């Protein structure tokens, strides 16, 4: 994050700063998307590439045992490692020459579910707010929604422009992000009782 922000903003929003200040600003603005919500520069003045990088950092968030938001680094790492295993055609999840034996099948399922639900909730939220607020750009709306569900608190100065309905939706996203998607769904959806029978397995053609 620090290297990316430095590269894209070196002669843009960081223009006129000393080299030390540029790296300090980049590091600060790469750490804040985790959950801090602070900003040392006007985020609306950043380039599109930097804002996209900011979105990714907010969406991933911090560690599972931290107070940071996002889907969490742990879940993102598990999904990426599982993707690498699928692309390599192996049934074992491996990293740095070692097999992650302690990585249970349930952990992989929950991580994939978290990512899919996160994308689903964000898509629906952005879609609804784009209808309610036709005057705002799609980037500003997306930034607002990702910031809310990741409990970051950053904005492209679009929050005051939102209507009451949009603000309620953003507040709901904050609640969902703080409680956690999986935890919230487990509390809402009725859990299926454990059965002693098992259906026959089947293969679905993928791609």
Coordinates of C-alpha atoms in Angstrom, one line a residue:
X1 CA 0.0 0.0 0.0
X2 CA 2.8 2.4 0.9
X3 CA 4.7 1.8 -2.3
X4 CA 1.6 2.0 -4.4
X5 CA 0.4 5.3 -3.0
X6 CA 3.9 6.7 -3.2
X7 CA 4.2 5.8 -6.8
X8 CA 0.9 7.2 -7.9
X9 CA 0.9 10.4 -5.8
X10 CA 4.6 11.3 -5.9
X11 CA 4.1 14.2 -8.3
X12 CA 0.3 14.6 -7.7
X13 CA -1.1 15.2 -4.2
X14 CA 2.4 14.8 -2.7
X15 CA 3.9 17.4 -5.0
X16 CA 6.0 20.0 -3.2
X17 CA 6.7 17.8 -0.2
X18 CA 10.2 16.5 0.8
X19 CA 11.1 12.9 0.1
X20 CA 10.7 12.0 3.8
X21 CA 7.3 13.6 4.0
X22 CA 6.1 11.8 0.8
X23 CA 7.0 8.4 2.3
X24 CA 5.5 9.3 5.7
X25 CA 2.3 10.5 4.0
X26 CA 2.1 7.3 1.9
X27 CA 2.7 5.1 4.9
X28 CA 0.1 6.9 7.0
X29 CA -2.5 6.8 4.2
X30 CA -1.8 3.1 3.6
X31 CA -2.3 2.2 7.3
X32 CA -5.5 4.3 7.8
X33 CA -7.7 2.3 5.4
X34 CA -7.5 -0.7 7.8
X35 CA -10.0 1.0 10.1
X36 CA -8.6 4.3 11.4
X37 CA -10.6 6.7 9.2
X38 CA -8.0 9.5 9.4
X39 CA -6.5 11.3 6.4
X40 CA -3.6 13.7 6.2
X41 CA -4.6 14.8 2.6
X42 CA -7.9 15.4 0.9
X43 CA -8.9 11.9 -0.3
X44 CA -11.1 13.5 -3.1
X45 CA -7.8 14.9 -4.5
X46 CA -6.2 11.5 -4.9
X47 CA -5.9 9.8 -8.3
X48 CA -8.2 7.1 -9.4
X49 CA -5.5 4.4 -9.1
X50 CA -4.8 5.5 -5.5
X51 CA -8.5 5.4 -4.7
X52 CA -8.8 1.9 -6.1
X53 CA -5.9 0.8 -4.0
X54 CA -7.6 2.5 -1.0
X55 CA -10.7 0.5 -1.7
X56 CA -8.8 -2.8 -1.7
X57 CA -7.1 -2.0 1.5
X58 CA -10.4 -1.0 3.2
X59 CA -12.1 -4.1 1.9
X60 CA -9.4 -6.5 3.2
X61 CA -9.0 -4.8 6.5
X62 CA -6.9 -6.0 9.4
X63 CA -6.3 -9.2 11.3
X64 CA -9.1 -11.4 12.7
X65 CA -8.3 -10.7 16.3
X66 CA -7.9 -7.0 15.8
X67 CA -10.5 -4.2 16.0
X68 CA -10.0 -3.5 12.3
X69 CA -12.8 -4.0 9.8
X70 CA -13.0 -5.6 6.4
X71 CA -13.1 -9.3 5.5
X72 CA -9.9 -9.6 7.5
X73 CA -6.4 -10.5 6.2
X74 CA -6.8 -14.1 7.4
X75 CA -9.8 -14.8 5.3
X76 CA -8.3 -13.1 2.2
X77 CA -5.1 -15.1 2.6
X78 CA -7.0 -18.4 2.9
X79 CA -9.1 -17.6 -0.3
X80 CA -5.9 -16.7 -2.2
X81 CA -4.1 -19.8 -1.1
X82 CA -7.1 -21.9 -2.0
X83 CA -7.2 -20.3 -5.4
X84 CA -3.5 -21.0 -6.0
X85 CA -4.2 -24.7 -5.0
X86 CA -7.1 -24.9 -7.5
X87 CA -5.0 -23.3 -10.3
X88 CA -2.1 -25.7 -9.6
X89 CA -4.5 -28.7 -9.6
X90 CA -3.6 -29.9 -6.1
X91 CA -6.1 -30.8 -3.4
X92 CA -3.7 -29.6 -0.6
X93 CA -3.3 -26.0 0.3
X94 CA 0.4 -25.2 0.4
X95 CA 2.5 -22.1 1.0
X96 CA 6.2 -21.6 1.2
X97 CA 6.9 -25.3 0.6
X98 CA 4.7 -26.4 3.6
X99 CA 1.2 -27.9 3.7
X100 CA -1.3 -26.2 5.9
X101 CA -2.6 -29.3 7.6
X102 CA -4.2 -27.2 10.4
X103 CA -6.3 -25.3 7.8
X104 CA -9.6 -27.1 8.0
X105 CA -12.1 -27.5 5.2
X106 CA -14.5 -25.4 7.3
X107 CA -12.1 -22.5 7.5
X108 CA -11.8 -22.5 3.6
X109 CA -15.6 -22.6 3.3
X110 CA -16.2 -19.8 5.8
X111 CA -13.5 -17.6 4.1
X112 CA -15.0 -18.1 0.7
X113 CA -18.5 -17.4 2.1
X114 CA -17.3 -14.2 3.7
X115 CA -15.8 -13.0 0.4
X116 CA -18.9 -13.8 -1.6
X117 CA -21.3 -12.3 0.9
X118 CA -19.2 -9.2 1.2
X119 CA -19.3 -8.7 -2.6
X120 CA -23.0 -9.4 -2.6
X121 CA -23.9 -6.9 0.1
X122 CA -21.6 -4.2 -1.4
X123 CA -23.2 -4.7 -4.9
X124 CA -26.7 -4.4 -3.5
X125 CA -25.8 -1.4 -1.5
X126 CA -24.1 0.4 -4.3
X127 CA -26.9 -0.4 -6.6
X128 CA -29.6 1.0 -4.3
X129 CA -27.6 4.2 -3.4
X130 CA -26.9 4.8 -7.1
X131 CA -30.7 4.9 -7.6
X132 CA -31.3 7.1 -4.6
X133 CA -28.4 9.5 -5.4
X134 CA -28.2 9.8 -9.2
X135 CA -26.0 12.9 -8.8
X136 CA -23.1 11.1 -7.2
X137 CA -20.4 9.3 -9.1
X138 CA -20.2 5.6 -8.9
X139 CA -16.7 5.8 -7.4
X140 CA -17.9 8.0 -4.6
X141 CA -20.8 5.7 -3.8
X142 CA -18.6 2.6 -3.9
X143 CA -16.0 4.3 -1.7
X144 CA -18.8 5.3 0.8
X145 CA -20.2 1.7 0.9
X146 CA -16.8 0.0 1.3
X147 CA -15.7 2.5 3.9
X148 CA -19.0 1.8 5.9
X149 CA -18.9 -2.0 5.8
X150 CA -15.2 -2.0 6.6
X151 CA -15.8 0.4 9.5
X152 CA -13.2 2.8 8.2
X153 CA -15.0 6.1 8.2
X154 CA -13.2 7.7 5.2
X155 CA -15.2 9.5 2.5
X156 CA -14.7 11.4 -0.7
X157 CA -16.7 14.2 0.8
X158 CA -20.0 12.5 -0.3
X159 CA -21.5 11.8 3.1
X160 CA -23.1 15.2 3.6
X161 CA -24.7 14.9 0.1
X162 CA -26.5 11.7 0.9
X163 CA -30.2 11.7 1.6
X164 CA -31.8 10.3 4.7
X165 CA -32.5 6.9 3.1
X166 CA -28.9 6.6 1.8
X167 CA -27.6 7.5 5.2
X168 CA -29.7 4.9 6.9
X169 CA -28.3 2.3 4.5
X170 CA -24.7 3.4 5.1
X171 CA -25.4 3.2 8.9
X172 CA -26.8 -0.4 8.4
X173 CA -23.6 -1.3 6.5
X174 CA -21.6 0.0 9.5
X175 CA -23.5 -2.3 11.8
X176 CA -23.2 -5.3 9.5
X177 CA -19.4 -4.6 9.1
X178 CA -18.9 -4.3 12.9
X179 CA -20.9 -7.4 13.8
X180 CA -19.5 -9.5 11.0
X181 CA -21.3 -11.0 8.0
X182 CA -20.9 -14.6 9.0
X183 CA -22.0 -13.9 12.6
X184 CA -25.0 -11.9 11.5
X185 CA -26.1 -14.5 9.0
X186 CA -25.7 -17.3 11.6
X187 CA -28.0 -15.3 13.9
X188 CA -30.6 -14.6 11.3
X189 CA -30.8 -17.8 9.2
X190 CA -32.2 -20.9 10.9
X191 CA -29.4 -23.5 11.1
X192 CA -30.0 -27.0 9.7
X193 CA -29.9 -29.8 12.2
X194 CA -27.2 -32.4 11.8
X195 CA -28.4 -35.4 9.9
X196 CA -27.1 -39.0 9.9
X197 CA -27.7 -39.5 6.2
X198 CA -25.8 -38.1 3.3
X199 CA -26.9 -37.4 -0.3
X200 CA -24.9 -38.8 -3.2
X201 CA -22.2 -36.5 -4.4
X202 CA -22.1 -34.9 -7.8
X203 CA -19.8 -32.9 -9.9
X204 CA -20.8 -29.5 -11.4
X205 CA -19.1 -28.4 -14.6
X206 CA -17.1 -25.2 -13.8
X207 CA -15.9 -23.1 -16.8

